[in-house]
PDB file of C-alpha atoms in Angstrom:
ATOM      1  CA  MET N   1      -0.088  -0.027  -0.266  1.00 63.00           C
ATOM      2  CA  ARG N   2       1.380   3.958  -0.571  1.00 71.00           C
ATOM      3  CA  PHE N   3       0.282   6.114   1.597  1.00 69.00           C
ATOM      4  CA  ARG N   4       1.537   9.584  -0.380  1.00 79.00           C
ATOM      5  CA  THR N   5       3.293  10.757  -3.746  1.00 80.00           C
ATOM      6  CA  GLU N   6       6.370  10.863  -3.878  1.00 82.00           C
ATOM      7  CA  ILE N   7       8.349  12.924  -5.643  1.00 80.00           C
ATOM      8  CA  GLU N   8      10.874  11.450  -7.931  1.00 80.00           C
ATOM      9  CA  THR N   9      14.206  12.126  -7.559  1.00 75.00           C
ATOM     10  CA  PHE N  10      15.144  13.466 -11.306  1.00 82.00           C
ATOM     11  CA  ARG N  11      19.013  14.572 -12.392  1.00 86.00           C
ATOM     12  CA  ALA N  12      19.271  17.610 -13.713  1.00 90.00           C
ATOM     13  CA  ASP N  13      23.372  19.179 -14.420  1.00 93.00           C
ATOM     14  CA  SER N  14      24.930  18.564 -11.806  1.00 94.00           C
ATOM     15  CA  ILE N  15      26.910  21.545  -9.377  1.00 96.00           C
ATOM     16  CA  GLY N  16      30.577  20.582  -8.300  1.00 95.00           C
ATOM     17  CA  PRO N  17      31.703  21.093  -4.630  1.00 93.00           C
ATOM     18  CA  ASP N  18      33.857  24.115  -5.934  1.00 94.00           C
ATOM     19  CA  ASP N  19      30.440  26.043  -7.630  1.00 96.00           C
ATOM     20  CA  SER N  20      29.738  29.208  -6.209  1.00 97.00           C
ATOM     21  CA  ILE N  21      26.576  29.652  -5.681  1.00 98.00           C
ATOM     22  CA  LEU N  22      24.181  32.814  -4.861  1.00 98.00           C
ATOM     23  CA  PHE N  23      20.603  31.994  -2.695  1.00 97.00           C
ATOM     24  CA  LEU N  24      18.430  34.903  -3.373  1.00 98.00           C
ATOM     25  CA  GLY N  25      14.726  35.599  -2.371  1.00 97.00           C
ATOM     26  CA  SER N  26      12.430  33.888   0.844  1.00 94.00           C
ATOM     27  CA  CYS N  27      13.825  32.458   3.896  1.00 89.00           C
ATOM     28  CA  PHE N  28      13.888  29.491   2.251  1.00 88.00           C
ATOM     29  CA  ALA N  29      16.612  30.161   0.364  1.00 92.00           C
ATOM     30  CA  ASP N  30      18.400  30.936   3.452  1.00 93.00           C
ATOM     31  CA  ASN N  31      17.554  27.401   5.190  1.00 92.00           C
ATOM     32  CA  MET N  32      19.071  25.576   1.637  1.00 93.00           C
ATOM     33  CA  GLY N  33      22.117  28.336   1.198  1.00 94.00           C
ATOM     34  CA  ALA N  34      22.978  27.726   5.502  1.00 93.00           C
ATOM     35  CA  ARG N  35      22.908  23.592   4.502  1.00 92.00           C
ATOM     36  CA  LEU N  36      25.047  24.244   1.652  1.00 94.00           C
ATOM     37  CA  ARG N  37      27.805  26.322   3.720  1.00 93.00           C
ATOM     38  CA  GLU N  38      27.564  23.035   6.029  1.00 92.00           C
ATOM     39  CA  TYR N  39      28.585  21.347   3.691  1.00 92.00           C
ATOM     40  CA  GLY N  40      31.989  23.217   2.297  1.00 93.00           C
ATOM     41  CA  PHE N  41      29.825  25.073  -0.877  1.00 94.00           C
ATOM     42  CA  ASP N  42      30.948  28.204  -1.643  1.00 96.00           C
ATOM     43  CA  VAL N  43      27.681  30.448  -0.888  1.00 97.00           C
ATOM     44  CA  THR N  44      26.388  33.390  -0.463  1.00 97.00           C
ATOM     45  CA  HIS N  45      22.695  33.621   0.674  1.00 97.00           C
ATOM     46  CA  ASN N  46      20.359  36.800   0.957  1.00 97.00           C
ATOM     47  CA  PRO N  47      23.543  39.215   2.046  1.00 97.00           C
ATOM     48  CA  LEU N  48      20.127  42.294   3.265  1.00 97.00           C
ATOM     49  CA  GLY N  49      18.350  39.655   4.378  1.00 96.00           C
ATOM     50  CA  PRO N  50      15.240  37.844   2.756  1.00 97.00           C
ATOM     51  CA  LEU N  51      13.054  39.043  -0.228  1.00 97.00           C
ATOM     52  CA  PHE N  52       9.921  37.582  -0.677  1.00 97.00           C
ATOM     53  CA  ASN N  53       8.260  38.957  -4.325  1.00 98.00           C
ATOM     54  CA  PRO N  54       9.614  38.395  -7.756  1.00 98.00           C
ATOM     55  CA  ALA N  55       9.643  42.361  -8.291  1.00 98.00           C
ATOM     56  CA  SER N  56      11.692  43.160  -5.342  1.00 98.00           C
ATOM     57  CA  ILE N  57      13.801  39.868  -5.887  1.00 98.00           C
ATOM     58  CA  ALA N  58      14.903  41.218  -9.850  1.00 98.00           C
ATOM     59  CA  ALA N  59      15.035  44.933  -8.698  1.00 97.00           C
ATOM     60  CA  ALA N  60      17.700  43.295  -6.495  1.00 97.00           C
ATOM     61  CA  LEU N  61      19.573  41.722  -8.728  1.00 97.00           C
ATOM     62  CA  GLY N  62      19.124  44.528 -11.778  1.00 97.00           C
ATOM     63  CA  ARG N  63      21.063  46.880  -9.071  1.00 97.00           C
ATOM     64  CA  ALA N  64      23.061  44.295  -8.014  1.00 98.00           C
ATOM     65  CA  MET N  65      24.141  43.922 -11.615  1.00 97.00           C
ATOM     66  CA  GLU N  66      25.138  47.606 -12.365  1.00 96.00           C
ATOM     67  CA  ARG N  67      26.296  47.302  -9.099  1.00 97.00           C
ATOM     68  CA  ARG N  68      24.328  51.083  -8.561  1.00 97.00           C
ATOM     69  CA  SER N  69      25.504  52.264  -4.867  1.00 97.00           C
ATOM     70  CA  TYR N  70      22.471  53.536  -2.391  1.00 98.00           C
ATOM     71  CA  VAL N  71      22.350  57.137  -1.725  1.00 97.00           C
ATOM     72  CA  ALA N  72      20.217  59.630   1.101  1.00 95.00           C
ATOM     73  CA  ALA N  73      18.183  60.259  -1.718  1.00 95.00           C
ATOM     74  CA  ASP N  74      17.285  56.117  -2.262  1.00 96.00           C
ATOM     75  CA  PHE N  75      16.119  55.655   1.299  1.00 97.00           C
ATOM     76  CA  MET N  76      12.839  56.939   2.916  1.00 96.00           C
ATOM     77  CA  GLU N  77      12.624  59.549   5.798  1.00 96.00           C
ATOM     78  CA  HIS N  78       9.559  58.401   8.647  1.00 96.00           C
ATOM     79  CA  ASP N  79       9.348  59.965  12.129  1.00 96.00           C
ATOM     80  CA  GLY N  80      13.139  60.974  11.821  1.00 97.00           C
ATOM     81  CA  ILE N  81      14.061  57.137  10.934  1.00 97.00           C
ATOM     82  CA  TYR N  82      15.355  56.876   7.223  1.00 98.00           C
ATOM     83  CA  HIS N  83      14.793  53.571   5.829  1.00 98.00           C
ATOM     84  CA  ALA N  84      16.191  51.633   3.249  1.00 98.00           C
ATOM     85  CA  MET N  85      12.798  50.351   1.842  1.00 97.00           C
ATOM     86  CA  ASP N  86      14.406  47.474  -0.478  1.00 97.00           C
ATOM     87  CA  TRP N  87      15.714  45.439   2.216  1.00 97.00           C
ATOM     88  CA  ALA N  88      15.576  44.123   5.504  1.00 96.00           C
ATOM     89  CA  ALA N  89      14.196  46.053   8.330  1.00 95.00           C
ATOM     90  CA  ARG N  90      17.082  46.078   9.917  1.00 96.00           C
ATOM     91  CA  TYR N  91      18.129  49.268   7.601  1.00 97.00           C
ATOM     92  CA  GLN N  92      17.135  52.140   9.400  1.00 97.00           C
ATOM     93  CA  SER N  93      18.462  54.851  11.450  1.00 98.00           C
ATOM     94  CA  PRO N  94      18.394  58.135  12.231  1.00 98.00           C
ATOM     95  CA  SER N  95      20.925  59.720   9.408  1.00 98.00           C
ATOM     96  CA  ALA N  96      21.053  59.208   6.048  1.00 97.00           C
ATOM     97  CA  GLY N  97      24.898  58.997   5.788  1.00 97.00           C
ATOM     98  CA  VAL N  98      25.163  56.212   8.568  1.00 97.00           C
ATOM     99  CA  LEU N  99      22.390  53.992   6.748  1.00 98.00           C
ATOM    100  CA  ALA N 100      23.900  54.339   2.933  1.00 98.00           C
ATOM    101  CA  GLU N 101      27.394  52.950   4.703  1.00 97.00           C
ATOM    102  CA  ALA N 102      25.871  50.200   6.325  1.00 97.00           C
ATOM    103  CA  VAL N 103      23.725  49.483   3.130  1.00 98.00           C
ATOM    104  CA  ASN N 104      26.538  49.630   0.834  1.00 98.00           C
ATOM    105  CA  ARG N 105      28.656  47.234   2.739  1.00 98.00           C
ATOM    106  CA  ASP N 106      26.486  44.705   2.608  1.00 98.00           C
ATOM    107  CA  PHE N 107      24.947  45.245  -0.862  1.00 98.00           C
ATOM    108  CA  THR N 108      28.635  45.175  -1.969  1.00 98.00           C
ATOM    109  CA  THR N 109      29.223  41.355  -0.521  1.00 98.00           C
ATOM    110  CA  LEU N 110      25.360  41.037  -3.163  1.00 98.00           C
ATOM    111  CA  CYS N 111      27.089  41.987  -6.025  1.00 98.00           C
ATOM    112  CA  GLU N 112      31.199  40.167  -5.549  1.00 98.00           C
ATOM    113  CA  ALA N 113      28.904  37.044  -5.100  1.00 98.00           C
ATOM    114  CA  LEU N 114      26.544  37.687  -7.997  1.00 98.00           C
ATOM    115  CA  GLU N 115      30.035  38.626 -10.056  1.00 97.00           C
ATOM    116  CA  ARG N 116      31.497  35.274  -9.034  1.00 97.00           C
ATOM    117  CA  ALA N 117      28.438  33.047  -8.598  1.00 97.00           C
ATOM    118  CA  ARG N 118      28.192  30.249 -11.616  1.00 97.00           C
ATOM    119  CA  ILE N 119      24.771  29.481 -10.251  1.00 98.00           C
ATOM    120  CA  ILE N 120      22.218  31.277  -8.970  1.00 98.00           C
ATOM    121  CA  PHE N 121      19.446  29.927  -6.616  1.00 97.00           C
ATOM    122  CA  ILE N 122      15.652  32.379  -6.706  1.00 98.00           C
ATOM    123  CA  THR N 123      13.434  31.527  -4.376  1.00 97.00           C
ATOM    124  CA  PHE N 124       9.548  33.083  -5.036  1.00 98.00           C
ATOM    125  CA  GLY N 125       7.781  33.200  -1.245  1.00 97.00           C
ATOM    126  CA  THR N 126       5.288  35.397  -2.550  1.00 97.00           C
ATOM    127  CA  ALA N 127       3.125  37.131  -5.501  1.00 98.00           C
ATOM    128  CA  TYR N 128       1.484  39.755  -2.987  1.00 97.00           C
ATOM    129  CA  ALA N 129       3.803  43.570  -3.411  1.00 97.00           C
ATOM    130  CA  TYR N 130       3.275  46.367  -1.073  1.00 96.00           C
ATOM    131  CA  HIS N 131       3.845  49.676  -2.745  1.00 97.00           C
ATOM    132  CA  ILE N 132       4.474  52.294  -0.985  1.00 97.00           C
ATOM    133  CA  ASN N 133       2.028  55.135  -1.157  1.00 96.00           C
ATOM    134  CA  GLY N 134       3.275  58.258  -2.939  1.00 91.00           C
ATOM    135  CA  SER N 135       6.398  57.375  -5.025  1.00 92.00           C
ATOM    136  CA  GLY N 136       4.184  53.788  -6.177  1.00 93.00           C
ATOM    137  CA  ALA N 137       7.885  51.604  -5.757  1.00 95.00           C
ATOM    138  CA  ILE N 138       7.366  48.332  -4.245  1.00 97.00           C
ATOM    139  CA  ALA N 139       8.960  47.402  -0.900  1.00 97.00           C
ATOM    140  CA  GLY N 140      11.329  45.015  -0.411  1.00 96.00           C
ATOM    141  CA  ASN N 141       9.920  44.691   3.104  1.00 94.00           C
ATOM    142  CA  CYS N 142       7.846  46.860   4.821  1.00 94.00           C
ATOM    143  CA  HIS N 143       9.939  48.331   8.268  1.00 96.00           C
ATOM    144  CA  LYS N 144       6.648  47.351  10.299  1.00 94.00           C
ATOM    145  CA  LEU N 145       5.931  51.136   9.111  1.00 96.00           C
ATOM    146  CA  PRO N 146       1.993  51.525   9.431  1.00 95.00           C
ATOM    147  CA  ALA N 147      -0.350  49.901   6.705  1.00 93.00           C
ATOM    148  CA  SER N 148      -1.431  53.271   5.690  1.00 95.00           C
ATOM    149  CA  THR N 149       1.822  53.996   4.014  1.00 96.00           C
ATOM    150  CA  PHE N 150       1.375  51.074   1.535  1.00 96.00           C
ATOM    151  CA  HIS N 151      -1.299  49.491  -0.698  1.00 96.00           C
ATOM    152  CA  ARG N 152      -1.160  46.150  -1.671  1.00 95.00           C
ATOM    153  CA  SER N 153      -1.596  44.453  -4.895  1.00 96.00           C
ATOM    154  CA  ILE N 154      -0.785  40.829  -5.975  1.00 97.00           C
ATOM    155  CA  LEU N 155       1.668  40.536  -9.517  1.00 98.00           C
ATOM    156  CA  SER N 156       0.340  38.400 -11.944  1.00 98.00           C
ATOM    157  CA  ILE N 157       1.491  36.125 -14.536  1.00 98.00           C
ATOM    158  CA  ASP N 158       2.038  39.175 -16.660  1.00 98.00           C
ATOM    159  CA  ASP N 159       3.735  40.967 -14.367  1.00 98.00           C
ATOM    160  CA  VAL N 160       6.153  38.155 -13.590  1.00 98.00           C
ATOM    161  CA  CYS N 161       7.318  37.181 -16.632  1.00 98.00           C
ATOM    162  CA  ARG N 162       6.986  40.986 -17.796  1.00 98.00           C
ATOM    163  CA  MET N 163      10.283  41.930 -15.208  1.00 97.00           C
ATOM    164  CA  TRP N 164      11.900  37.748 -15.341  1.00 98.00           C
ATOM    165  CA  ARG N 165      12.290  37.550 -19.333  1.00 98.00           C
ATOM    166  CA  PRO N 166      14.990  40.365 -19.980  1.00 98.00           C
ATOM    167  CA  LEU N 167      16.656  39.698 -16.691  1.00 98.00           C
ATOM    168  CA  LEU N 168      17.097  35.984 -16.771  1.00 98.00           C
ATOM    169  CA  GLN N 169      18.260  36.629 -20.010  1.00 97.00           C
ATOM    170  CA  ARG N 170      21.449  38.919 -19.129  1.00 97.00           C
ATOM    171  CA  LEU N 171      22.094  36.502 -15.572  1.00 97.00           C
ATOM    172  CA  ARG N 172      22.402  33.671 -18.609  1.00 97.00           C
ATOM    173  CA  GLU N 173      24.080  36.275 -21.050  1.00 97.00           C
ATOM    174  CA  ALA N 174      26.573  36.803 -18.207  1.00 96.00           C
ATOM    175  CA  GLY N 175      27.241  33.212 -17.984  1.00 97.00           C
ATOM    176  CA  LYS N 176      25.167  32.412 -15.223  1.00 97.00           C
ATOM    177  CA  ARG N 177      22.678  29.478 -14.847  1.00 98.00           C
ATOM    178  CA  VAL N 178      19.254  30.247 -13.092  1.00 98.00           C
ATOM    179  CA  ILE N 179      17.260  27.828 -11.090  1.00 97.00           C
ATOM    180  CA  LEU N 180      13.959  28.752  -9.949  1.00 98.00           C
ATOM    181  CA  THR N 181      11.211  27.341  -6.923  1.00 97.00           C
ATOM    182  CA  VAL N 182       8.966  28.398  -5.305  1.00 97.00           C
ATOM    183  CA  SER N 183       9.115  28.489  -1.233  1.00 95.00           C
ATOM    184  CA  PRO N 184       6.623  26.258   0.425  1.00 93.00           C
ATOM    185  CA  VAL N 185       6.715  28.258   3.916  1.00 91.00           C
ATOM    186  CA  ARG N 186       2.949  29.390   4.008  1.00 90.00           C
ATOM    187  CA  HIS N 187       1.661  32.929   4.244  1.00 90.00           C
ATOM    188  CA  VAL N 188      -1.108  32.371   5.983  1.00 86.00           C
ATOM    189  CA  ALA N 189      -1.653  36.704   7.190  1.00 86.00           C
ATOM    190  CA  ASP N 190      -2.710  36.334   3.489  1.00 87.00           C
ATOM    191  CA  GLY N 191      -5.065  33.925   4.631  1.00 90.00           C
ATOM    192  CA  LEU N 192      -5.307  30.390   3.563  1.00 90.00           C
ATOM    193  CA  HIS N 193      -7.286  31.381   0.089  1.00 95.00           C
ATOM    194  CA  GLY N 194      -5.231  34.329  -0.602  1.00 93.00           C
ATOM    195  CA  ASN N 195      -2.126  31.550  -0.360  1.00 93.00           C
ATOM    196  CA  ASN N 196      -2.830  29.553  -2.065  1.00 95.00           C
ATOM    197  CA  ILE N 197      -3.417  31.832  -5.075  1.00 96.00           C
ATOM    198  CA  SER N 198      -0.187  33.527  -4.510  1.00 97.00           C
ATOM    199  CA  LYS N 199       1.550  30.137  -4.572  1.00 97.00           C
ATOM    200  CA  ALA N 200      -0.624  29.251  -7.610  1.00 97.00           C
ATOM    201  CA  THR N 201       0.559  32.399  -9.483  1.00 98.00           C
ATOM    202  CA  LEU N 202       4.522  32.134  -8.855  1.00 98.00           C
ATOM    203  CA  LEU N 203       3.991  28.437 -10.388  1.00 98.00           C
ATOM    204  CA  LEU N 204       2.521  28.637 -12.787  1.00 98.00           C
ATOM    205  CA  ALA N 205       5.108  32.296 -13.822  1.00 98.00           C
ATOM    206  CA  THR N 206       7.769  29.978 -13.270  1.00 98.00           C
ATOM    207  CA  GLU N 207       6.419  27.377 -15.580  1.00 97.00           C
ATOM    208  CA  ALA N 208       5.953  30.275 -17.978  1.00 98.00           C
ATOM    209  CA  LEU N 209       9.099  31.760 -18.078  1.00 98.00           C
ATOM    210  CA  GLU N 210      10.593  28.275 -19.172  1.00 95.00           C
ATOM    211  CA  THR N 211      13.569  28.134 -16.944  1.00 96.00           C
ATOM    212  CA  GLU N 212      15.386  25.791 -14.568  1.00 96.00           C
ATOM    213  CA  TYR N 213      12.921  24.436 -11.370  1.00 97.00           C
ATOM    214  CA  PHE N 214      13.499  23.276  -8.083  1.00 96.00           C
ATOM    215  CA  PRO N 215      10.255  21.257  -6.742  1.00 96.00           C
ATOM    216  CA  ALA N 216      10.561  22.546  -3.398  1.00 95.00           C
ATOM    217  CA  TYR N 217       7.039  23.277  -2.612  1.00 95.00           C
ATOM    218  CA  GLU N 218       5.747  20.984  -4.417  1.00 95.00           C
ATOM    219  CA  ILE N 219       7.953  18.225  -2.103  1.00 93.00           C
ATOM    220  CA  LEU N 220       7.026  19.849   1.432  1.00 93.00           C
ATOM    221  CA  CYS N 221       3.371  20.355   0.081  1.00 92.00           C
ATOM    222  CA  ASP N 222       2.769  17.249  -1.778  1.00 90.00           C
ATOM    223  CA  ASP N 223       5.145  14.786  -0.859  1.00 90.00           C
ATOM    224  CA  LEU N 224       4.999  15.089   2.888  1.00 90.00           C
ATOM    225  CA  ARG N 225       1.852  16.394   3.003  1.00 87.00           C
ATOM    226  CA  ASP N 226       1.388  16.344   7.366  1.00 86.00           C
ATOM    227  CA  TYR N 227       1.466  19.268   9.677  1.00 86.00           C
ATOM    228  CA  ARG N 228       4.526  17.305  11.584  1.00 89.00           C
ATOM    229  CA  PHE N 229       7.025  18.470   9.004  1.00 89.00           C
ATOM    230  CA  TYR N 230       6.073  21.577   9.457  1.00 89.00           C
ATOM    231  CA  ALA N 231       7.595  23.922  12.290  1.00 91.00           C
ATOM    232  CA  ALA N 232       5.640  24.962  15.273  1.00 91.00           C
ATOM    233  CA  ASP N 233       4.133  28.365  13.639  1.00 89.00           C
ATOM    234  CA  LEU N 234       2.583  26.066  11.236  1.00 86.00           C
ATOM    235  CA  LYS N 235       4.385  27.897   8.519  1.00 89.00           C
ATOM    236  CA  HIS N 236       7.996  26.962   8.086  1.00 89.00           C
ATOM    237  CA  PRO N 237       9.052  23.805   6.977  1.00 91.00           C
ATOM    238  CA  SER N 238      10.246  21.987  10.211  1.00 92.00           C
ATOM    239  CA  ASP N 239      14.231  20.378  10.319  1.00 92.00           C
ATOM    240  CA  THR N 240      13.283  16.768   9.562  1.00 93.00           C
ATOM    241  CA  ALA N 241      11.494  18.413   6.184  1.00 92.00           C
ATOM    242  CA  ILE N 242      14.613  21.307   5.286  1.00 92.00           C
ATOM    243  CA  ASP N 243      16.561  17.701   5.749  1.00 92.00           C
ATOM    244  CA  TYR N 244      14.307  16.125   3.455  1.00 93.00           C
ATOM    245  CA  ILE N 245      14.931  18.485   1.008  1.00 93.00           C
ATOM    246  CA  TYR N 246      18.160  18.604   1.193  1.00 93.00           C
ATOM    247  CA  GLU N 247      18.291  15.235   0.531  1.00 94.00           C
ATOM    248  CA  LYS N 248      16.795  15.511  -2.686  1.00 94.00           C
ATOM    249  CA  PHE N 249      18.708  18.487  -4.280  1.00 95.00           C
ATOM    250  CA  ALA N 250      21.768  16.773  -3.394  1.00 94.00           C
ATOM    251  CA  ASP N 251      19.994  13.673  -5.155  1.00 94.00           C
ATOM    252  CA  THR N 252      19.537  16.220  -7.868  1.00 95.00           C
ATOM    253  CA  TYR N 253      22.144  17.966  -8.793  1.00 96.00           C
ATOM    254  CA  PHE N 254      25.236  15.973  -7.127  1.00 95.00           C
ATOM    255  CA  SER N 255      27.343  13.589  -8.866  1.00 93.00           C
ATOM    256  CA  ALA N 256      28.746  10.943  -7.169  1.00 93.00           C
ATOM    257  CA  ALA N 257      31.924  12.111  -6.805  1.00 94.00           C
ATOM    258  CA  THR N 258      30.475  15.354  -5.643  1.00 94.00           C
ATOM    259  CA  LYS N 259      29.242  13.760  -2.184  1.00 92.00           C
ATOM    260  CA  GLU N 260      32.280  11.813  -1.237  1.00 93.00           C
ATOM    261  CA  THR N 261      33.957  15.487  -1.365  1.00 92.00           C
ATOM    262  CA  ILE N 262      31.716  17.334   0.008  1.00 92.00           C
ATOM    263  CA  ARG N 263      30.724  14.108   3.313  1.00 91.00           C
ATOM    264  CA  GLY N 264      34.380  14.797   3.950  1.00 91.00           C
ATOM    265  CA  ARG N 265      33.751  18.717   4.405  1.00 91.00           C
ATOM    266  CA  TYR N 266      30.942  17.617   6.280  1.00 89.00           C
ATOM    267  CA  ALA N 267      32.727  16.090   8.441  1.00 90.00           C
ATOM    268  CA  ALA N 268      35.134  18.758   9.119  1.00 89.00           C
ATOM    269  CA  PHE N 269      32.635  21.381   9.520  1.00 88.00           C
ATOM    270  CA  LEU N 270      30.826  19.043  12.689  1.00 87.00           C
ATOM    271  CA  ARG N 271      34.658  19.149  14.265  1.00 88.00           C
ATOM    272  CA  ALA N 272      34.788  22.932  14.154  1.00 84.00           C
ATOM    273  CA  ALA N 273      32.104  23.321  15.571  1.00 76.00           C
ATOM    274  CA  HIS N 274      31.622  20.012  18.057  1.00 72.00           C
ATOM    275  CA  ARG N 275      28.744  18.755  17.329  1.00 66.00           C
ATOM    276  CA  PRO N 276      27.571  15.452  16.620  1.00 62.00           C
ATOM    277  CA  GLY N 277      27.187  14.106  13.026  1.00 57.00           C
ATOM    278  CA  ASN N 278      24.322  13.826  10.904  1.00 56.00           C
ATOM    279  CA  ASN N 279      25.739  13.540   7.753  1.00 56.00           C
ATOM    280  CA  THR N 280      22.690  12.162   5.006  1.00 55.00           C
ATOM    281  CA  LEU N 281      24.792  11.871   1.724  1.00 59.00           C
TER     282      LEU N 281
END
């Protein structure tokens, strides 16, 4: 008897142990990026914090390709505090100059990681976008500002494709391999129906973009498909689920030789961290 529909492992072009990789997008990108770093990969993940909607991720990549630094005019002031609305809520300060210094330091990390990366994993989290009233710019993070600061919309499949098709072409011309995925993290603040509409939009957009896709969303939602594989908040995948998704990731992208190499690197990581082993590769 079968009690679940297990996602069959597929083989894609291999990722080598010395490939440089950039993960950008939702907090799920951090989960996977951190796991690969433990296995000794040259990985950078979300150096300025997670981004969730495709518009903000596209803007971040485009700006990083141009290495266009931030200046005071790029920030929004609210009650005497300047906010870098493109990035995580930690990027705020009473001084625009201090904020620019902090943002540009980490933005340089992103630019350098993008330049050397051979492989870029993009994780879309939600199709909902928050537009700043007045400018209409899409915020990467709401910085806990009053709800009246924004108006919300949902990006359409055409919206996502319009901004991502030319960007994907630029990245390919720069020699980058781009792999898309949709985060399995549930955005329940949008309501269950709203979350499903959002994820469906992202799934259809990634299909329309006709680029590589890793089925992280399907592995958690259709293969594991049980609340015991979620964390206590019932939104994020549990550690066990992340382990399982990583195993599927490894079976998809790692050759036997790569697995052997990174197994040794992971053992060295555990020794350095004084942690017990859980090496499943």
